[in-house]
Structure formats: C-alpha cells, structure tokens
Coordinates of C-alpha atoms and ligand atoms in Angstrom, one line a residue:
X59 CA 123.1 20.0 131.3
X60 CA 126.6 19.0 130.6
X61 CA 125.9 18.9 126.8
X62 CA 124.2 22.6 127.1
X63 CA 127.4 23.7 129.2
X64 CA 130.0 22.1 126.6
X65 CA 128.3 23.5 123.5
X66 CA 128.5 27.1 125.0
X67 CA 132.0 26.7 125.8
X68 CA 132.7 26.0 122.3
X69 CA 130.2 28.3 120.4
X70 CA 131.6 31.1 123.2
X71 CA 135.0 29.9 123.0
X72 CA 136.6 33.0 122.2
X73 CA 135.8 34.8 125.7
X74 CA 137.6 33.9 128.5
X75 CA 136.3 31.7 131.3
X76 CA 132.5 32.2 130.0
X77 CA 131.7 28.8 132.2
X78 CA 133.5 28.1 135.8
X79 CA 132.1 24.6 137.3
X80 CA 135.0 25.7 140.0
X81 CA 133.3 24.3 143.7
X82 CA 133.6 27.3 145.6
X83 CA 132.0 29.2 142.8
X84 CA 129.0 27.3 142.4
X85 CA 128.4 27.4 146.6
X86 CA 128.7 31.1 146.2
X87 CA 126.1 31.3 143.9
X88 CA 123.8 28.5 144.7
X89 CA 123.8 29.3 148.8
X90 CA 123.1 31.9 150.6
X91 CA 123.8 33.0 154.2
X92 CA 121.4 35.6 154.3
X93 CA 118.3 33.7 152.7
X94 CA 115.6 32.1 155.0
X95 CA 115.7 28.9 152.5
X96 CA 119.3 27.1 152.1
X97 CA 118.5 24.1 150.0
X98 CA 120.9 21.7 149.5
X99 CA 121.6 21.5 145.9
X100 CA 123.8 24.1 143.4
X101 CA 124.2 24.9 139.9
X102 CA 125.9 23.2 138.0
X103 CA 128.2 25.8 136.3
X104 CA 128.4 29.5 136.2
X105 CA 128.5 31.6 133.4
X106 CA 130.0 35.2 132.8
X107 CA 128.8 36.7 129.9
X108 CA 130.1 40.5 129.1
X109 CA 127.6 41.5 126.7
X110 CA 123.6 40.9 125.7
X111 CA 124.7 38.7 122.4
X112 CA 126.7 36.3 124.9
X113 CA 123.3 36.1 127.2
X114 CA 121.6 35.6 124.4
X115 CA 123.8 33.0 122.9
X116 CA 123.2 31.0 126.5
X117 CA 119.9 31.5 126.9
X118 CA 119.7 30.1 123.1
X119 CA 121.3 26.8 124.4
X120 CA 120.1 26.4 127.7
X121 CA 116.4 26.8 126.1
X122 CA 117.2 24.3 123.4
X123 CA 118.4 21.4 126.0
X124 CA 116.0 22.7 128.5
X125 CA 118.3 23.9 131.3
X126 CA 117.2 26.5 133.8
X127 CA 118.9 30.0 134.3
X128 CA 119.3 31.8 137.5
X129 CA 120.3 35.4 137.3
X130 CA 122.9 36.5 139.6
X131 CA 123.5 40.4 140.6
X132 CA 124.3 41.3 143.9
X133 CA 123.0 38.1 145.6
X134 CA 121.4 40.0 148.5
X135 CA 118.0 38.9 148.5
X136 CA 116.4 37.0 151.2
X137 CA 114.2 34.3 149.8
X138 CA 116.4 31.6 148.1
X139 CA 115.9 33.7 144.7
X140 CA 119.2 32.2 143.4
X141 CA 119.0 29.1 144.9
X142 CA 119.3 26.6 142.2
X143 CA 116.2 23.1 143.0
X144 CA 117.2 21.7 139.8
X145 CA 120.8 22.5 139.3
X146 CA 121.0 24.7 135.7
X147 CA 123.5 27.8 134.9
X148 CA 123.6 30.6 137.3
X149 CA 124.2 33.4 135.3
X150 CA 127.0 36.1 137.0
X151 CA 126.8 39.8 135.2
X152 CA 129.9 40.6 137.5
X153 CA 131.4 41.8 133.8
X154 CA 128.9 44.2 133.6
X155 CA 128.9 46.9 135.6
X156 CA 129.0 50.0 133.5
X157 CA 127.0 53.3 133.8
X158 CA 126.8 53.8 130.0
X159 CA 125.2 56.8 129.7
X160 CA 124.1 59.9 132.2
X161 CA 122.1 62.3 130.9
X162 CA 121.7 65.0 133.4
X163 CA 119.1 67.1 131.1
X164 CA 116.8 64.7 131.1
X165 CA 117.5 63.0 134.8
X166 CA 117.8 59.6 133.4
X167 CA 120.8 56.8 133.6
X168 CA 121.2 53.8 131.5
X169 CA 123.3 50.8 133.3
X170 CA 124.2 47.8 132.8
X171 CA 122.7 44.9 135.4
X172 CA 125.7 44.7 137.5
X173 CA 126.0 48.5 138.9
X174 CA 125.6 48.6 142.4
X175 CA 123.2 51.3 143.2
X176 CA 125.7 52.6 146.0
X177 CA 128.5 53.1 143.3
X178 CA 126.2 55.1 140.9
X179 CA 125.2 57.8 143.5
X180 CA 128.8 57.8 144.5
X181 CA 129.3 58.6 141.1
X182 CA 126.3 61.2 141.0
X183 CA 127.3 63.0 144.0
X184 CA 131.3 63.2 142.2
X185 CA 130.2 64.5 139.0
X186 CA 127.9 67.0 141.2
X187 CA 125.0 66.2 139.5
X188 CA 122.7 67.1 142.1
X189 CA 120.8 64.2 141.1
X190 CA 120.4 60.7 143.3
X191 CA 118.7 56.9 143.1
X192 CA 116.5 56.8 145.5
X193 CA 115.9 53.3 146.0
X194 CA 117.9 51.5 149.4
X195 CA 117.8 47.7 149.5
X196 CA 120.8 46.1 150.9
X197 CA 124.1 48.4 150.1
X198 CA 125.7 45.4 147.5
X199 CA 122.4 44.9 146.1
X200 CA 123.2 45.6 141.7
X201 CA 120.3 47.0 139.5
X202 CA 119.9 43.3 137.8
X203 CA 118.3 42.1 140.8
X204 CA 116.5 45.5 142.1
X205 CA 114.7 45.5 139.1
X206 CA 113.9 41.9 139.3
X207 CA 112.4 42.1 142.6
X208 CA 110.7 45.4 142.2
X209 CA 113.7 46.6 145.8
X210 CA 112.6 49.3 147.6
X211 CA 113.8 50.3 151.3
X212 CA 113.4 53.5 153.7
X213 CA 112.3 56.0 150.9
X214 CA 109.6 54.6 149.5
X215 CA 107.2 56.3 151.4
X216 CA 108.2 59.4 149.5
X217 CA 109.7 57.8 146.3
X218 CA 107.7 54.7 145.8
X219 CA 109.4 51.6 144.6
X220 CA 111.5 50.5 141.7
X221 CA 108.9 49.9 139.3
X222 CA 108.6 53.5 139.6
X223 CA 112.3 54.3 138.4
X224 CA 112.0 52.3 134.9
X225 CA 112.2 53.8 131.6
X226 CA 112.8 51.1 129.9
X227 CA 114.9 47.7 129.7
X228 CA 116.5 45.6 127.2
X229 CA 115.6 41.8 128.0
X230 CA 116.9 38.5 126.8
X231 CA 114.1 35.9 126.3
X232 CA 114.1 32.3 127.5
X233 CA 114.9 31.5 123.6
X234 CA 117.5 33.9 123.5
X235 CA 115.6 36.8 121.5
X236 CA 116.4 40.4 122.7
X237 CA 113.3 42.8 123.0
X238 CA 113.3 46.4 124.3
X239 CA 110.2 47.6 126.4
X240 CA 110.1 51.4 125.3
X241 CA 112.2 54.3 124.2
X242 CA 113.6 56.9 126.6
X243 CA 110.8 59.4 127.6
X244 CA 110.0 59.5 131.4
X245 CA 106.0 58.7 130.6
X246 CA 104.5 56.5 127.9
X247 CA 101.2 55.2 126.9
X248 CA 102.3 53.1 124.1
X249 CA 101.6 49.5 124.3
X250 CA 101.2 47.1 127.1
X251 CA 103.5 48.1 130.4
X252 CA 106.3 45.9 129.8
X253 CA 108.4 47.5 132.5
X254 CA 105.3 47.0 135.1
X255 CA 105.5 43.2 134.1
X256 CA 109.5 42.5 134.0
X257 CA 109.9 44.3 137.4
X258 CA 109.4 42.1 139.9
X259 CA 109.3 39.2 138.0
X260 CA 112.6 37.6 139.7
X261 CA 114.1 36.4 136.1
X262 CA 111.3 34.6 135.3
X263 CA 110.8 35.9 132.8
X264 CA 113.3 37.4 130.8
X265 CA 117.0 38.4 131.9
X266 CA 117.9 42.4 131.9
X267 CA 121.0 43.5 130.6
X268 CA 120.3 46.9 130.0
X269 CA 117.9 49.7 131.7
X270 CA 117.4 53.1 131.7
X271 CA 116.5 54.8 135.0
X272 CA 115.3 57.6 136.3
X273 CA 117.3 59.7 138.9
X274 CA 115.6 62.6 141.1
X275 CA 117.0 65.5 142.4
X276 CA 118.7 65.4 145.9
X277 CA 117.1 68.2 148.5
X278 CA 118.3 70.9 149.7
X279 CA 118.7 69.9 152.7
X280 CA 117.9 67.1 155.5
X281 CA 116.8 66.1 159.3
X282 CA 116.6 63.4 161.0
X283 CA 114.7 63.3 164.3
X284 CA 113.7 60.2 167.0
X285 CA 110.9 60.1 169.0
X286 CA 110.7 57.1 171.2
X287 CA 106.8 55.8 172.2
X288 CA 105.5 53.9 175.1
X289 CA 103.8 51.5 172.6
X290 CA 104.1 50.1 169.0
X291 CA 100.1 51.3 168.9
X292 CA 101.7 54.9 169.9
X293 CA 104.2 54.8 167.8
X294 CA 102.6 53.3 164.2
X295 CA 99.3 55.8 164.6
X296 CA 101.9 58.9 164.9
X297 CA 103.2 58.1 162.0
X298 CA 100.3 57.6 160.1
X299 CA 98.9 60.8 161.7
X300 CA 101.8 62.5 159.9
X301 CA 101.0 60.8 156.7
X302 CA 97.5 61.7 156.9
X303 CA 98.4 65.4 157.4
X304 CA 100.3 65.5 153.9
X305 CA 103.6 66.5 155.8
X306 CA 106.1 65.1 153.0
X307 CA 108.7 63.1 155.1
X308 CA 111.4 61.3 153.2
X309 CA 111.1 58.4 155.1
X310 CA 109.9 57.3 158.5
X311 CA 111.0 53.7 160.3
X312 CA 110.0 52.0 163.2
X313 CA 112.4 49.6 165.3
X314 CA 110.7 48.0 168.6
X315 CA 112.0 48.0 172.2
X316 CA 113.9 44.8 171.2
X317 CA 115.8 46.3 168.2
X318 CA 116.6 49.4 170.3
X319 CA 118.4 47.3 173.4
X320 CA 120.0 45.2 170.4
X321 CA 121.3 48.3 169.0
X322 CA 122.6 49.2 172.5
X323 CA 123.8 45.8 173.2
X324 CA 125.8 45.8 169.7
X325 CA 127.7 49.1 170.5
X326 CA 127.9 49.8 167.1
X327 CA 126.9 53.3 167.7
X328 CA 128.4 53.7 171.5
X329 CA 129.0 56.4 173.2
X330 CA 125.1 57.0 172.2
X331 CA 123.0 54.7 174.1
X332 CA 119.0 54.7 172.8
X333 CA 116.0 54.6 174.7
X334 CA 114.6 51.0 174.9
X335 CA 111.5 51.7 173.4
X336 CA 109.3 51.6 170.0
X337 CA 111.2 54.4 168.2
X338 CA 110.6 56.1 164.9
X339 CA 113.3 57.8 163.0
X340 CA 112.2 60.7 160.7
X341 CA 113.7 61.6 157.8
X342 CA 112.5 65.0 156.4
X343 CA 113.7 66.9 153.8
X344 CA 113.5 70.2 151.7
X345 CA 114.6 74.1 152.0
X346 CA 115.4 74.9 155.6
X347 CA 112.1 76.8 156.1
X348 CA 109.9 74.1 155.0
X349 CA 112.5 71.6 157.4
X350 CA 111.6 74.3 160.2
X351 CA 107.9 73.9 159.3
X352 CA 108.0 69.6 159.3
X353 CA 109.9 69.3 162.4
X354 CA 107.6 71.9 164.2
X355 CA 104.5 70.0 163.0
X356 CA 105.9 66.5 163.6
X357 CA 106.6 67.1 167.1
X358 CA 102.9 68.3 168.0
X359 CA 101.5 65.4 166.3
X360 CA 104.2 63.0 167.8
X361 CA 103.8 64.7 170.9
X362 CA 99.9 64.1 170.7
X363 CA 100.6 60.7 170.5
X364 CA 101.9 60.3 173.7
X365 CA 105.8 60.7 172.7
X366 CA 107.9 61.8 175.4
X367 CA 110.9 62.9 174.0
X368 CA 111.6 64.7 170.4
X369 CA 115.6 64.6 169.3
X370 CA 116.3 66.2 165.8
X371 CA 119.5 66.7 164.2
X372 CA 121.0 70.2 163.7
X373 CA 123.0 69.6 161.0
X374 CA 124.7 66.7 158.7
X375 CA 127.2 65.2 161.9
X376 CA 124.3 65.2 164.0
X377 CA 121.8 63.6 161.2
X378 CA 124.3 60.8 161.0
X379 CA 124.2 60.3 164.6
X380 CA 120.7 59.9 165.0
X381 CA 120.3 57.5 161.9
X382 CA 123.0 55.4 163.3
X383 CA 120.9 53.0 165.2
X384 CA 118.3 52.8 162.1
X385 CA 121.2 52.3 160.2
X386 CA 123.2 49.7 162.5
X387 CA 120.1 48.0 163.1
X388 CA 120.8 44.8 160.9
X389 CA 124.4 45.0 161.6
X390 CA 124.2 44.9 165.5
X391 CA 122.0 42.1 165.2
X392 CA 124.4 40.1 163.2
X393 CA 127.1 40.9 165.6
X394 CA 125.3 39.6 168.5
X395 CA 124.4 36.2 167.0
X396 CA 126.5 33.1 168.6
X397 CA 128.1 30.2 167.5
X398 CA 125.1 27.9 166.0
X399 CA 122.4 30.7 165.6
X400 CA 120.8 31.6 162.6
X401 CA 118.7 34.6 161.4
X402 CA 115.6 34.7 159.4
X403 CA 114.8 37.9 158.1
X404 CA 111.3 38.5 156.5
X405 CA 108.7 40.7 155.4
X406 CA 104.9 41.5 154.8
X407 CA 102.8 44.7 154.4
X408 CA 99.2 45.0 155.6
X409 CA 97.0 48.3 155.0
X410 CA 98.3 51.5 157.0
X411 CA 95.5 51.1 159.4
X412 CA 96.4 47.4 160.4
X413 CA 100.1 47.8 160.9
X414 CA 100.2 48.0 165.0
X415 CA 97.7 45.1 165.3
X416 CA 100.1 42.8 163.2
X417 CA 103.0 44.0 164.7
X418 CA 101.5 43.3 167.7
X419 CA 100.1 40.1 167.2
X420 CA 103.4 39.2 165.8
X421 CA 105.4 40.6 168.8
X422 CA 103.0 38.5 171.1
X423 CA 103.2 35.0 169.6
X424 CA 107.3 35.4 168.9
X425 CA 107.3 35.7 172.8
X426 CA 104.7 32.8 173.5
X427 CA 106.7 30.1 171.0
X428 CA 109.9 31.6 173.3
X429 CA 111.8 32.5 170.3
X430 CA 114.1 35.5 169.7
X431 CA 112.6 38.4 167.1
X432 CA 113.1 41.6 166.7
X433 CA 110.3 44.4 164.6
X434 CA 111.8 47.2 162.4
X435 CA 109.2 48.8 159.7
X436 CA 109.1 51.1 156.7
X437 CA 105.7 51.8 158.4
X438 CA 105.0 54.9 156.1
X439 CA 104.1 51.8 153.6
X440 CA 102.6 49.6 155.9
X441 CA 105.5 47.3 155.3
X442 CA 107.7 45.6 158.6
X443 CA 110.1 42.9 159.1
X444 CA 110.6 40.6 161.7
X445 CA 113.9 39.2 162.0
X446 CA 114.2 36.0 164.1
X447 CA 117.3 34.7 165.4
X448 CA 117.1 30.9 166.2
X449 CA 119.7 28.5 167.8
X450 CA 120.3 25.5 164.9
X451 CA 121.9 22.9 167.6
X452 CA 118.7 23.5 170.0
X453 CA 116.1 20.7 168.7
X454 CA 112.8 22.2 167.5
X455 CA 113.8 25.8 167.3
X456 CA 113.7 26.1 163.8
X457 CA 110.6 24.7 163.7
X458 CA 109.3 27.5 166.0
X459 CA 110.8 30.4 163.7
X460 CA 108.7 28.4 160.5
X461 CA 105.6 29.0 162.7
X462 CA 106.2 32.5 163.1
X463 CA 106.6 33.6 160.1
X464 CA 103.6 31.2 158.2
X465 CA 101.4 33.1 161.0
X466 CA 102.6 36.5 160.4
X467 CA 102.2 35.6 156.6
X468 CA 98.6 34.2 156.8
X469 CA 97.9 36.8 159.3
X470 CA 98.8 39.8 157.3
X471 CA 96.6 38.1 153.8
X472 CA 94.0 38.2 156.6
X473 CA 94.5 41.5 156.7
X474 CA 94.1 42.3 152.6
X475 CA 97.5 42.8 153.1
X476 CA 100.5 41.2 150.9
X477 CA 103.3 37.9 151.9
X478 CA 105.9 40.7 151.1
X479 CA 106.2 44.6 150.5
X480 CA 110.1 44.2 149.3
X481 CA 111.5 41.4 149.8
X482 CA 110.0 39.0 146.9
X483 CA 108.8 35.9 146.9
X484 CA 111.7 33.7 145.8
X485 CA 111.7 30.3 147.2
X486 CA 110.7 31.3 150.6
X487 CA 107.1 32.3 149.8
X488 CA 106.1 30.3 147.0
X489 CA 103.2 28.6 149.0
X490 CA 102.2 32.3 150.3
X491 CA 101.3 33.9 147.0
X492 CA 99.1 31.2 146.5
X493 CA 97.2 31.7 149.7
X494 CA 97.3 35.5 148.5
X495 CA 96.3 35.6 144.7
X496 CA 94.5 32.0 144.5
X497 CA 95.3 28.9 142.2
X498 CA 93.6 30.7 139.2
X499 CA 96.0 33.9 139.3
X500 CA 98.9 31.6 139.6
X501 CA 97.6 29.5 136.7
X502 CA 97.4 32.8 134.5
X503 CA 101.1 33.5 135.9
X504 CA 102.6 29.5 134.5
X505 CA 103.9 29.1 131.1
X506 CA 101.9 28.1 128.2
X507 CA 103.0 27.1 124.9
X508 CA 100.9 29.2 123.4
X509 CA 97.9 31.7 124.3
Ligands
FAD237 C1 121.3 43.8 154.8 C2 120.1 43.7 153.8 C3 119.2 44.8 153.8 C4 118.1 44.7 152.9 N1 117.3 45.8 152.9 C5 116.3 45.8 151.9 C6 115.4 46.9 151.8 O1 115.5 47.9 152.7 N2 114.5 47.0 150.8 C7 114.4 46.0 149.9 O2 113.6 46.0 149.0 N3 115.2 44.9 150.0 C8 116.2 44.8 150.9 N4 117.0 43.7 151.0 C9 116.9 42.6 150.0 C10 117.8 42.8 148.8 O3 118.8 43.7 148.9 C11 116.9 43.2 147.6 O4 116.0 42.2 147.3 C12 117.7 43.5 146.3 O5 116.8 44.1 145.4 C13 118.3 42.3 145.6 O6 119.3 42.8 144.7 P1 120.5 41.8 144.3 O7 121.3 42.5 143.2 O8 121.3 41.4 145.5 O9 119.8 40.6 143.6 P2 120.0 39.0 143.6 O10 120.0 38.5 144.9 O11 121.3 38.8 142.8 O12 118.8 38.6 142.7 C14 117.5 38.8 143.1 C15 116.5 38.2 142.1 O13 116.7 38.8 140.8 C16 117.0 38.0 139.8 N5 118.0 38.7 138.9 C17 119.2 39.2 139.3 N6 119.7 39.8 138.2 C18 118.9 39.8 137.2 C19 118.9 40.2 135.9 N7 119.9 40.9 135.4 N8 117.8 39.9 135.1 C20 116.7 39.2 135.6 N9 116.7 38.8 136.8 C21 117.7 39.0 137.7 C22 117.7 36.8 140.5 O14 117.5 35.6 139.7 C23 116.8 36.7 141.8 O15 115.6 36.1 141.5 C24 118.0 43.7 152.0 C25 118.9 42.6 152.0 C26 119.9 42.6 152.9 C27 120.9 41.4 152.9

C-alpha cells in the first residue's frame, strides 16, 4: 500500500496535497458517528483528486498493487459504506463540487460527485428555474454517494428514487479506464442499462465523477397536513387507502407515539407541542384547486380511518410549522441522547400491505428486549426505520439493539420484502442480502476474471 501511495505522489506530483496520511484525516474518513458498524481499522491515506484523469491515474495504481478504494462524498450513510476492513485509499471528491452545466430547456444538470444536493436546489431556486432535485437523503449527503446508494427519502412516493434521476454518468474503472453510460436524452433503449447497474452499486464497481441528472419542475403550490391515529394499524392503512385512491401526494410519513413525545421532549419545535400518537404528515402538492380537492379527500378517507383530528397548513409559515416535527425528528432524538448512548438507525421495506404488522411486530419485541426505539416511515413505499438508542456502558445492551434489528431484518425477507429500501447495504447488511437474494445471486454479483 505504501508503494501504491508513494508512486501516486510522484506520478501526481504536480497537484497539491493529492495524498494526506494526516491522523485526524484518515479517522474522518475511515469512522463514522452516524453508521451502525464502527470497525476499528482506517485507511491508510486519503487522496484528493480534482479531475477524472487524476482518479483514473489512482485507480491505475491502486489496481496494479492491488489496493482497495473507498469513495468518499458526503459520508452520510448509515451502514459502514466507507469504512475501510482492509485499510486502502479513501478517495475524497471534496475538489469537486461543480454544477457544470444547467440546461433548463431540457430539465437536466450535469455535476460533478461532490455537489451537495441542498446547494444545487439552492442554486435552482436563485437562478428561478422553477426546476428542483427531488431526492432528500440526509441534507450533507453529495451526488457521488446518492448515486452510489441509489438515496431516496420523503418523495419517493411521488418521485421514485435516484436510479430514476440518471441520464447518464461518466465512471472510472477498477483499472483506471473511463467509460460513459449514454448520451443526454431523458429515455434510451440503447444497450444494456448501465445507469440501472452503477446506481446502487456503493463504488463497487466503478467510481462517478461525472453525471447528468434530471431535475422536475417544482409545483405550484404546497400543503402539509397531520392527522394523528389511535394505532399504527390506523394510521399505515389510511395511508394506503390514499394511495389506492390515486390521490397524488408528494409524500406521506409516519412517526409513532414514541417519535412524537421525543419530538416534544426535544423542544426543537416548542411552543407547538404534538399529539403523542402514530402521526402521518401529508405533503400534497399542485394548483390550489386540485390542493382544495386532495386535502378534502384526504380528510374523509383519514377520517374513515378512525383519525380524530385533521391540521393542514394554510399557507408556506404554517406548512413549515406542521413539517417541523417530521423534520426535527432525527435531530430531537440526537439531542436527547446522554453521555454513553448510541444510536442505531436502520431500515427495511416490506410490501404496502405488510407495513403495520412489521411495524408492529417490531414495536413489540423493541419493548420486550427493554430497549429504547423509536418508528418513523416513508410508508407510501412500504419503507420505515427504527432508530434505537442504546446505553454503551450498560453490559449487554448492544447486544439487545443487534437482536432487533437481525429480527426486523429476517422478519421483513419473510415478508418478500427487502434488508433496506434506502439506506444500502454497506457493511451493516452484508449477511442480509444473502439471506435475501441467496448464495447464487451473490455469486453472479463477485468478481470474475473473466466471463
Ligand atoms: C440525518 C440523516 C438522514 C438520512 N435520511 C435519508 C433518507 O431520507 N433517505 C435516504 O435514502 N438516505 C438517508 N440517509 C442516508 C444517506 O444520507 C444516504 O445514503 C446518502 O445517499 C449518502 O450520500 P453521501 O454523499 O453521504 O455518501 P457517502 O456516505 O460518502 O458514500 C456512500 C457510498 O457511496 C460510495 N460513493 C461515494 N461517492 C462515490 C462516487 N463518486 N463514486 C462511486 N461511489 C461513491 C461510498 O464508497 C459509499 O459506499 C440519511 C442519513 C442521515 C445521517
């Protein structure tokens, strides 16, 4: 590794500090506070290449003495993705973060990998495009790492997921060879789906340094309205019910009884104080006859399911109001962990039909183990997450937390569901996807010399 790192200082040695081996760097980049698996070891040096000839140049040598790479963009994801098992060069695109190109005609964007999808609608809503990303992992997530673990968030139940945004990327090989997967038209059925296959794939298989995107046009206009339930089964077949009925919401989340008193408990958005019950949060959007039209219909079907209350906003201060708690919901948990706790933050999707009885059966052992979790769910997708907070100093509490989360795993497989509807698989849920797909899909999935 140390010849790798010393031959592309010198073959890169006009650009400035290409390689830090600085300490702090490589904890930064090797360990993350947010990811359910902190191993123990870290790269061994950090590069940061400005262009798609430098990444190739590395990838060239690292390839040639055998020495992993581990993207970096944002570092926000939640399953050890850029943890570093056999040390190798994590590979920072800090140095590039430009919007090249936005062409408003055709609704498309081409970025480099380290644009943070916050600062390009920022940028959007400036120029007054009236065009928007719609994909909302965490706000510091960058587009390297959306792409590579195929993001998604609260409007996917309207705008599907990222693998639905890509034109096309450019991609630097394991060898160092640069391919592109297509031109720039919004739809093409030329050749194998080469986005379909680098999206998701969590730099396995290639490292993007360029993509085109496309961008969609922000409505007209928004609501939000909450509806707390008496139960999650209340609560999760309302919002299918709404589904079912084609009523185009833009997004709809769940947070349980738990979340809710969190969310109070955190103050984060006091004076308000929320209902301690399984809430959903509706986002609907579109000309203000069709928004008086959705929220009508929303309320008889919530109301049909037992709902006893129906709060919608009235305009944009009162919009932000109500999707403060959705919004805060992470935050306030965060705030109210103590010294020694730690928080585990996971995800799986099951069928739209199944969702209560997981979130159930997930609710109910979390309680019987006597562990701390909380339930908030894109549940227009079927997709949750359970976030459990566990004390590190108290013996056999982590322990506990690994139980719950291999039983909601194996639970929602059981299910015909998936081990994770956003997050990835990373680290964290190696062993799942095999209980998932089987040994044979994960045989067709591991390098082969040749085919
Ligand atoms: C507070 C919070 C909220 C979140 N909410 C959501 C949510 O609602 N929806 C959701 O989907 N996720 C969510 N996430 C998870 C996370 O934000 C997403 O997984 C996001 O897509 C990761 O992007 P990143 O830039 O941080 O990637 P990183 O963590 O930097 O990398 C992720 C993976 O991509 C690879 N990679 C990075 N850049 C490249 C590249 N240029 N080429 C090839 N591979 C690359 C890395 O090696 C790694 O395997 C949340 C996380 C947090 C902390």
């Amino acid at each position: 590794m140390k010849q790798a790192i010393s031959e592309i200082e010198h073959e890169l040695r006009d650009v400035e500090d290409i390689m830090s081996t600085d300490d702090e760097d490589l904890k930064m980049h090797g360990f993350s506070e947010w990811s359910s698996v902190k191993l123990d070891t870290l790269p061994i040096a950090v590069a940061y290449p400005r262009n798609t000839e430098q990444i190739s140049a590395i990838a060239r040598i690292c390839h040639k003495w055998k020495v992993p790479i581990i993207p970096y963009s944002g570092g926000s994801s939640l399953e050890g993705h850029t943890a570093a098992p056999f040390g190798g060069v994590s590979m920072d695109f800090v140095y590039m973060d430009r919007i090249v190109q936005i062409n408003e005609d055709d609704m498309d964007v081409v970025v480099q990998p380290s644009v943070q999808w916050v600062d390009l609608n920022e940028k959007l809503k400036r120029m007054k495009t009236g065009l928007f990303f719609p994909m909302d992992p965490a706000p510091s997530a960058k587009i390297g790492g959306m792409i590579s673990t195929n993001c998604s968030g609260t409007n996917a139940v309207h705008y599907g997921t990222m693998r639905d945004w890509v034109v096309n990327l450019t991609v630097v090989l394991a060898d160092g060879s640069v391919i592109k997967t297509r031109q720039r038209p919004r739809k093409s059925s030329a050749g194998y789906n080469l986005n379909g296959l680098f999206v998701g794939s969590e730099g396995t298989l290639g490292i993007v340094t360029e993509a085109t995107l496309k961008l969609a046009v922000v409505p007209e206009n928004y609501s939000v309205a909450v509806v707390p339930f008496n139960t999650i089964h209340d609560a999760v077949s309302a919002a299918t019910h709404v589904i079912r009925k084609g009523i185009p919401v833009a997004a709809v989340e769940l947070m349980d009884e738990t979340q809710m008193r969190i969310v109070n408990e955190g103050g984060t958005t006091r004076p308000r104080v929320w209902k301690e019950k399984p809430t959903l949060f509706f986002k609907l959007a579109g000309s203000k006859v069709m928004l008086d039209e959705m929220i009508q219909r929303v309320k008889g079907i919530t109301e049909s399911h037992g709902s006893e209350d129906f709060e919608f906003a009235r305009d944009e201060r009162e919009q932000t109001l109500l999707w403060s708690a959705r919004k805060e919901s992470l935050y306030s948990l965060l705030a109210l962990r103590k010294d020694g706790e730690e928080m585990w933050n996971t995800d799986v999707a099951v069928p739209l039909s199944r969702l209560a009885d997981i979130i159930v059966a997930s609710k109910e052992e979390a309680a019987s183990l006597g562990i701390n979790a909380c339930v908030k769910g894109h549940v227009g997708d079927g997709n949750f997450h359970e976030n459990i907070t566990y004390d590190t100093t108290k013996p056999g509490e982590f322990e506990k937390a690994k139980t719950a989360v291999k039983n909601m795993v194996r639970r929602a497989i059981e299910m015909e569901g998936t081990c994770t509807g956003e997050h990835g698989i990373g680290f964290g849920k190696k062993e799942a996807l095999e209980l998932e797909v089987g040994s044979g899909t994960i045989l067709f999935m591991e390098p082969r010399e040749s085919v």
